Every structure is written in structure tokens, then in C-alpha cells.
GROMACS .gro file of C-alpha atoms in nm:
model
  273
    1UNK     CA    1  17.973   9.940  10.948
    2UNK     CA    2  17.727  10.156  11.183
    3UNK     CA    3  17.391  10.133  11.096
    4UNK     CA    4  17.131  10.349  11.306
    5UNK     CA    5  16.796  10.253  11.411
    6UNK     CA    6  16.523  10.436  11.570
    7UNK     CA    7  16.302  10.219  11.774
    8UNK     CA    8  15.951  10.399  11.739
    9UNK     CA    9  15.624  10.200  11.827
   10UNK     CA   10  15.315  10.373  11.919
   11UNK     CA   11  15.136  10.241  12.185
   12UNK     CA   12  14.779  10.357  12.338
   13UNK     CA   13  14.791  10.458  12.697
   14UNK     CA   14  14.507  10.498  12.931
   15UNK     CA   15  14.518  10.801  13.163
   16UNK     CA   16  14.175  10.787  13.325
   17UNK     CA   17  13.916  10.888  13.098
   18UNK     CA   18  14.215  11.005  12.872
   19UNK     CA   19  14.381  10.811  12.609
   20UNK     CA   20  14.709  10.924  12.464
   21UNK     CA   21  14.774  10.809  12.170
   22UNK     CA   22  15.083  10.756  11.949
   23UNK     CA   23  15.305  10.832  12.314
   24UNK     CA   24  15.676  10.712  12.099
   25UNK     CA   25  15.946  10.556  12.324
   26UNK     CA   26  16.295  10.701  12.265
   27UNK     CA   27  16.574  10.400  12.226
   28UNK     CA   28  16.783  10.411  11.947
   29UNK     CA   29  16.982  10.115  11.838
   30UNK     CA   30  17.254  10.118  11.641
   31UNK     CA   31  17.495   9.832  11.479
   32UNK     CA   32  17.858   9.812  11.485
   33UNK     CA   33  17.966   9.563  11.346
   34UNK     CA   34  17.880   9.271  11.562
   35UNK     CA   35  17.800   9.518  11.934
   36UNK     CA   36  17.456   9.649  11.928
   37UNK     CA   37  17.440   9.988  12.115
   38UNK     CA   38  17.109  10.079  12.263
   39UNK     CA   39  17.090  10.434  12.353
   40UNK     CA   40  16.794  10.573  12.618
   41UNK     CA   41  16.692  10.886  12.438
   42UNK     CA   42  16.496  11.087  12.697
   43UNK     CA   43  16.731  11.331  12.789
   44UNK     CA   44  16.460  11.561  12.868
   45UNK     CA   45  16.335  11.356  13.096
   46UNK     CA   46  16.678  11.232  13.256
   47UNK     CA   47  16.621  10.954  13.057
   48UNK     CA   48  16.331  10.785  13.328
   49UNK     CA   49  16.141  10.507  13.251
   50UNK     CA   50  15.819  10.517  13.144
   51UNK     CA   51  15.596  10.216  12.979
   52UNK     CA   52  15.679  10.319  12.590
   53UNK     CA   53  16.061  10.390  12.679
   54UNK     CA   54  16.077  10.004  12.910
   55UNK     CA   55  15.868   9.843  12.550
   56UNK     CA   56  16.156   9.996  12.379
   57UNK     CA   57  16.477   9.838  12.554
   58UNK     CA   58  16.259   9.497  12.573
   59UNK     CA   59  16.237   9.507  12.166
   60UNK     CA   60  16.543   9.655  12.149
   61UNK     CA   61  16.716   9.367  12.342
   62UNK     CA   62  16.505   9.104  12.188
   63UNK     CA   63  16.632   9.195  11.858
   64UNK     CA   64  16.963   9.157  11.977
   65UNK     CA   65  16.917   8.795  12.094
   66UNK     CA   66  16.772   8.656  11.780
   67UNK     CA   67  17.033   8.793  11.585
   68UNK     CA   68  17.337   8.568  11.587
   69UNK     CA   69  17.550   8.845  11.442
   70UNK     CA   70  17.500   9.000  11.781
   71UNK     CA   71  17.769   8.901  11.974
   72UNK     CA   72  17.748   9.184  12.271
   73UNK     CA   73  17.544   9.471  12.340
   74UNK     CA   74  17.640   9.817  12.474
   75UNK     CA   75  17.348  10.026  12.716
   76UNK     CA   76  17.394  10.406  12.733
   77UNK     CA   77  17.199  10.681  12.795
   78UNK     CA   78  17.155  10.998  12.610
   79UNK     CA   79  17.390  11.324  12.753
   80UNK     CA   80  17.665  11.350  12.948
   81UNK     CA   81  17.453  11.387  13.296
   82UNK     CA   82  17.234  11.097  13.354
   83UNK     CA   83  17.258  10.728  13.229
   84UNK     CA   84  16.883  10.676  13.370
   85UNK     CA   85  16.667  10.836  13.656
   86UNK     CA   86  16.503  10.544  13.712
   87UNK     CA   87  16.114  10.502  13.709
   88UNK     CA   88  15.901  10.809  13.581
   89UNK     CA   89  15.712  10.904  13.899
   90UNK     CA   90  15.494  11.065  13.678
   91UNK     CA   91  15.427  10.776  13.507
   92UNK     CA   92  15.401  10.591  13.824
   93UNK     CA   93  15.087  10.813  13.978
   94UNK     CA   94  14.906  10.816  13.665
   95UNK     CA   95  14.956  10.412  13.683
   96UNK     CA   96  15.053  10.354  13.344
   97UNK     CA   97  15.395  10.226  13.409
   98UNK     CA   98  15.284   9.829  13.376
   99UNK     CA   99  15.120   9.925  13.032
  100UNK     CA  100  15.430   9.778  12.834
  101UNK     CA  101  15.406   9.658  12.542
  102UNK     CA  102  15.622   9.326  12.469
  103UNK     CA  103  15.908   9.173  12.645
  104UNK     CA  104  16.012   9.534  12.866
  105UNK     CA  105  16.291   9.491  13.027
  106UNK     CA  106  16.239   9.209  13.220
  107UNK     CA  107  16.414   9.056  12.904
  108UNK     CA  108  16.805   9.100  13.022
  109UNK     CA  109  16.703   9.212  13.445
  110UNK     CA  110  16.455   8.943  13.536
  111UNK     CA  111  16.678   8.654  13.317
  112UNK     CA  112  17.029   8.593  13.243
  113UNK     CA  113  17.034   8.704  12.956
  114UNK     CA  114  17.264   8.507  12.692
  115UNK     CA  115  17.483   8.759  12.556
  116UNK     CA  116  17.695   8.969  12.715
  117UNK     CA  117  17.650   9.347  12.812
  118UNK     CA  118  17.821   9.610  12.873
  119UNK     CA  119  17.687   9.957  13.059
  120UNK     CA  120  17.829  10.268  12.913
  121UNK     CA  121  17.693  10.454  13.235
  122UNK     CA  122  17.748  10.824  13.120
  123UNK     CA  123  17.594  11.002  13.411
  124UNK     CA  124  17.367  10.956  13.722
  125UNK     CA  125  17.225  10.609  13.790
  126UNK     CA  126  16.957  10.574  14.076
  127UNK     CA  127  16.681  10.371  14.151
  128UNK     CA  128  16.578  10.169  13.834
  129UNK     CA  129  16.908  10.339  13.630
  130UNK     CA  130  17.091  10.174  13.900
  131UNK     CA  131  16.915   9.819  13.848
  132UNK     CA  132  16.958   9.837  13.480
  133UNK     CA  133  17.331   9.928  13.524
  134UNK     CA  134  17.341   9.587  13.810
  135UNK     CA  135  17.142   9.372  13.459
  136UNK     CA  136  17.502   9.466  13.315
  137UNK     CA  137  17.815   9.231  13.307
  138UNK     CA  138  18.067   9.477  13.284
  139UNK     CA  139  18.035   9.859  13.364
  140UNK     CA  140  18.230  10.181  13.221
  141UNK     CA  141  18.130  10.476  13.433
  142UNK     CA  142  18.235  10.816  13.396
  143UNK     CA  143  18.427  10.975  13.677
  144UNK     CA  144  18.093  11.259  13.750
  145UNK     CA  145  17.832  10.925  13.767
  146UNK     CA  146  17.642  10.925  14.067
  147UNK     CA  147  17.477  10.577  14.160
  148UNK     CA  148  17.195  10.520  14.438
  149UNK     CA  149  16.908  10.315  14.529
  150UNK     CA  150  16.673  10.621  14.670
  151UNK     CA  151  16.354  10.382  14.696
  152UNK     CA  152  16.301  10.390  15.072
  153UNK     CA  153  16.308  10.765  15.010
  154UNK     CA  154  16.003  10.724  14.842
  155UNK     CA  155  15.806  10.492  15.042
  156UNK     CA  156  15.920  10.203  14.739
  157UNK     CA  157  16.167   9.937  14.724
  158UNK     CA  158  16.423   9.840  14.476
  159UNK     CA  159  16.280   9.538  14.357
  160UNK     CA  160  16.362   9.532  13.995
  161UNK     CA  161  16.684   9.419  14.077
  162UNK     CA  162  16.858   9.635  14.319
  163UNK     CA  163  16.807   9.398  14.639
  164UNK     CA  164  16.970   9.140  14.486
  165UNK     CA  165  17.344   9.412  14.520
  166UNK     CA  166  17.503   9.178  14.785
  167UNK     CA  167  17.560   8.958  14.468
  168UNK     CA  168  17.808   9.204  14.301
  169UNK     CA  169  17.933   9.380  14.667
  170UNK     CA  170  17.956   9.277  15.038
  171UNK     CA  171  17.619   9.297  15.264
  172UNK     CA  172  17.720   9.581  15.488
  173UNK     CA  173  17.788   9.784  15.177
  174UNK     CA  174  17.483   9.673  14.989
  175UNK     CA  175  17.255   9.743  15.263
  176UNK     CA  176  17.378  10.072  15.299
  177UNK     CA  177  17.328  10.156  14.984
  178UNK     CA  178  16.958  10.038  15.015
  179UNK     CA  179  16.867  10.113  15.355
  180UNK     CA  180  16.995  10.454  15.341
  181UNK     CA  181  16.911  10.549  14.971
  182UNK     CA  182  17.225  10.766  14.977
  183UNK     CA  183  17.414  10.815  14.612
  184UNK     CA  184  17.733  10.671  14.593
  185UNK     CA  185  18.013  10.789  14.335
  186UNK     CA  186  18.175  10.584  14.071
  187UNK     CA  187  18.532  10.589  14.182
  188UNK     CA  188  18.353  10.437  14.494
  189UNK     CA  189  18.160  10.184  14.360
  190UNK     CA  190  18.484  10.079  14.159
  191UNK     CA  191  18.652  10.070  14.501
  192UNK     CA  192  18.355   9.792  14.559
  193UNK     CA  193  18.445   9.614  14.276
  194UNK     CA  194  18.115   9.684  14.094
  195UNK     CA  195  18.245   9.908  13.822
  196UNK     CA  196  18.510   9.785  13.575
  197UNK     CA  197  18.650  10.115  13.453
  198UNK     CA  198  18.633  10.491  13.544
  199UNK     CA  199  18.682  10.722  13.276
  200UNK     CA  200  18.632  11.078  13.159
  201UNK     CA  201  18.244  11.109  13.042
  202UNK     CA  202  18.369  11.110  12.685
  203UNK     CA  203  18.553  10.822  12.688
  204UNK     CA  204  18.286  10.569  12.838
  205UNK     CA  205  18.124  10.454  12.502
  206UNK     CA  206  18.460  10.436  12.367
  207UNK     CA  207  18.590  10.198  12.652
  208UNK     CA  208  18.284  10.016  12.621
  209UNK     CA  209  18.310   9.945  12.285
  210UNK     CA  210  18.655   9.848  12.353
  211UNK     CA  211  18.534   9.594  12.560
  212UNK     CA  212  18.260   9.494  12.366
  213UNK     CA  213  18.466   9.455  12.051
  214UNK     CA  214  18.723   9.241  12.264
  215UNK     CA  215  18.446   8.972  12.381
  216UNK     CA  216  18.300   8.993  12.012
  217UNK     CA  217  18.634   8.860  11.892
  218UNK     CA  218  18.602   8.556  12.101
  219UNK     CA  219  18.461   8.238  11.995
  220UNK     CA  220  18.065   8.347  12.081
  221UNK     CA  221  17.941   7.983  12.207
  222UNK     CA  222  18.247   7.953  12.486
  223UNK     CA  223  18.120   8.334  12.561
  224UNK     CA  224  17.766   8.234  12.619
  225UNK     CA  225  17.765   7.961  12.820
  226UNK     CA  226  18.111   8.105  13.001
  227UNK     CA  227  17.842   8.398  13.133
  228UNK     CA  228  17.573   8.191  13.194
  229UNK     CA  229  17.841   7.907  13.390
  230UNK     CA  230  17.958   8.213  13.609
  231UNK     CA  231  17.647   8.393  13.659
  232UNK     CA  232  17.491   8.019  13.732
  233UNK     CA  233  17.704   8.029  14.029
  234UNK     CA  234  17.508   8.332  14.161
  235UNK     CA  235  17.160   8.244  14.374
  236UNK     CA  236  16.936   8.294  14.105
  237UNK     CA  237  16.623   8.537  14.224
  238UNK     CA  238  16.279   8.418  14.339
  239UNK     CA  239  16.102   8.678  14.096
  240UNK     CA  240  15.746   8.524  14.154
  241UNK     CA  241  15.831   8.579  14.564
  242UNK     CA  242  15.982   8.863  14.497
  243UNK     CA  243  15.655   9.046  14.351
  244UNK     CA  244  15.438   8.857  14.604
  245UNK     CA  245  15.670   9.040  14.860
  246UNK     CA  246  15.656   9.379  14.748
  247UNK     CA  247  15.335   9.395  14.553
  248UNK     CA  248  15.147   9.581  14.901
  249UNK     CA  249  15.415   9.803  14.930
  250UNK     CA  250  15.394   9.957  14.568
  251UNK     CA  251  15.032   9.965  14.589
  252UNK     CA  252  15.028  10.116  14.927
  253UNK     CA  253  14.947  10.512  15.029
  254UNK     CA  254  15.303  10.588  15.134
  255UNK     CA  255  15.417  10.494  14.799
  256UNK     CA  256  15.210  10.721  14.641
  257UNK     CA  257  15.296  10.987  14.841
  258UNK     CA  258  15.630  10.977  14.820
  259UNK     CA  259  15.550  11.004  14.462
  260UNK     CA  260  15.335  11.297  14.527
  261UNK     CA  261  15.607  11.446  14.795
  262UNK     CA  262  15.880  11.447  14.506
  263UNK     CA  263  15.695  11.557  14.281
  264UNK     CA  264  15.604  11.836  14.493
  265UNK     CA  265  15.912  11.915  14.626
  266UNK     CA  266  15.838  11.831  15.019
  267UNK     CA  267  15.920  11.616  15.226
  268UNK     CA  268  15.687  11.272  15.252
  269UNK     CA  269  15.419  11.205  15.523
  270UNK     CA  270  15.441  10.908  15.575
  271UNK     CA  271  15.140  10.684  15.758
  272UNK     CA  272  15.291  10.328  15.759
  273UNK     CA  273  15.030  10.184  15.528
   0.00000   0.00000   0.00000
């Protein structure tokens, strides 16, 4: 049985001496049987992440935890071109991305997160796209995904989860990746060992459903504690050092101009500070 929900919760945002009211997230959520697939619906907006749309996956995911029929849970994005752009810059300048309203998605990135998940990653995957895709166990990309951590590009750093890559692939590759903020493609990052399977764009939902459907089968106890025995293995992340560490550089003036520069379409000036 699928049964289709549409996350929708309106949520006041302050834009200066503006507020914007009744701004809707897009994540849609539907059931299949026991795999919970939660779909980023901004396709308009290459599916970026703004506060409503981050409030959204947090509920979204926290709905998936309390229910016990939940045995896995499947993230996509909307489209056959991107899987997530990653932070809304737009959202950044006007500096409304921390206005979130519940868990966010701190929920299954900033925790291990008891059940298992599986990315669908249908299209391009930088920057934050990228670190949701590395909160994933398992990964279906389709052959024309593009991954890339293009923070330094911008002044920013990858700090929602992307510095902690030389987990999932060797240092000299991770670094690369975020010292050079160059895309990568999905063939490669399979040749990494980062990406499970790499399929046609119209098969990754199926294949991850596939997937899903074969953990769901599984006794869901020895699954849980299974991920969180292997994933305890892992160094587990200093998140209160981490936003210590990086909290100058995302309120500093080269991060907001290499907001401005993209934006703009030029290339940044940066001043060091």
C-alpha cells in the first residue's frame, strides 16, 4: 500500500522589516509498505535548502523514527537533474536559514540515526546535497549525478557533514574533493567506494526501493543496532567543536560575498576576513 503525504507547515520568517508569512516547505512523504520515501520537492529551486524545506525533512524523518512500522527510509529529490543544490544562498544572505522550525535535519546528519537509509540520488549533489547524500547508509546514483563539495568556492566550509568524507573514502581523495570544490561523477565516486549502485536516472528509486525492501525484510532490531555497531566503529564527530570552529567563518565578509559573487555571476573578492 502507498499512501502519499504532503508535509506542509507554515512558518513565519523574518526578512528585515519584512515578514513572510505562510512560506510552505516542499517534502512529500510517502508510505510503502514498511520504506518511507521522502521526496525534496523544490525542483524549481534545484531542490536547495532553505529553513521551511530543512523543518520539513526534520519532521519528515522524525515521523519515521517513532513509527515502528518504519523499517527504512528512502531520500530523493524531485526531477531527473538535481537530488539537492545544497544551501539556498538566497536564503543564506537574507539570514533566515537557522529559522527552522523543529528537529531540521540535524535529526539523521548530526546523529546516527537508528534506521537505515537509503539515497535515491537522482541528479546533482553539491555542497549540503552532498552532505545529506554522506547522512545516507547506502547510495543509488544515477549515471548523469554530479557530486561536489564547492564550499571553499564560496568563502564557506562543508561543515554539515562533508569534512567528516575521509570516513566513507581515503584522505587524499577526500581532501580533494574539499580543498578543490571540484564535482566529481558518480561512476567515480562508486570507483571510491562511496556509492553502492549506478544506474540509469529512472531506475534509482526503483533500486532503492529494492534495497530498502530487502533490509525491511530483515529482523528490524538485529538491523538497528547492526548500523549503529558498524557506524559505532566510525570516530563519532565533535559537533559542539565543530560549530565553535567554523562559526567565524560563516559569519565572516568573504562568506557573504561569495554569496553575493554567485549570486551575481562574478567571480568573489575575497579580503581574508
Amino acid at each position: 500500500m502507498v499512501r502519499n503525504i504532503r508535509i506542509d507547515v507554515d512558518v513565519d520568517i523574518d526578512v528585515g522589516a519584512i515578514v513572510l508569512k505562510g512560506a510552505a516547505m516542499s517534502v512529500d512523504v510517502d508510505r510503502r509498505g514498511p520504506v518511507m520515501v521522502v521526496t525534496i520537492n523544490r525542483p524549481e529551486a534545484a531542490n536547495a535548502l532553505d529553513a521551511p524545506t530543512m523543518s520539513g525533512l526534520g519532521h519528515a524523518f522524525e515521523q519515521a523514527e517513532k513509527d515502528d512500522e518504519v523499517r527504512a527510509v528512502v531520500l530523493t529529490g524531485a526531477g531527473e537533474r538535481v537530488f539537492c543544490a545544497g544551501m539556498d544562498l538566497k536564503a543564506f544572505l537574507s539570514g533566515t536559514v537557522a529559522d527552522i522550525d523543529g528537529p531540521g535535519i540535524g535529526i539523521f546528519t548530526r546523529r546516527v540515526f537508528p534506521k537505515p537509509i537509503i539515497g535515491a540520488i537522482n541528479g546533482t549533489a553539491v555542497g549540503g546535497g552532498f552532505e545529506l547524500a554522506l547522512a545516507c547508509d547506502l547510495l543509488v546514483a544515477a549515471e548523469s549525478a554530479r557530486f561536489g563539495l564547492p564550499e571553499v568556492k564560496r568563502g564557506l566550509i562543508a561543515a554539515g557533514g562533508g569534512t567528516r568524507l575521509p570516513q566513507r573514502i581515503p584522505l587524499p581523495l577526500a581532501l580533494e574533493l574539499g580543498l578543490t570544490g571540484a564535482p566529481v561523477s558518480a561512476a567515480r565516486l562508486g570507483e571510491m567506494g562511496l556509492v553502492n549502485r549506478v544506474v540509469p536516472v529512472a531506475e534509482v528509486l526503483p533500486v532503492a526501493l529494492e534495497l530498502a525492501d530487502q533490509i525491511a525484510a530483515n529482523g528490524p532490531l538485529a538491523v538497528q543496532v547492526t548500523k549503529a555497531m558498524m557506524v559505532g566503529e566510525l570516530t563519532a564527530a565533535d559537533w559542539d567543536g565543530i560549530a565553535a570552529t567554523v562559526a567565524p567563518v560563516f559569519g565572516s565578509e568573504d562568506a557573504k560575498e561569495g554569496a553575493r559573487a554567485f549570486a551575481e555571476k562574478r567571480p568573489p573578492n575575497w579580503v581574508g576576513r
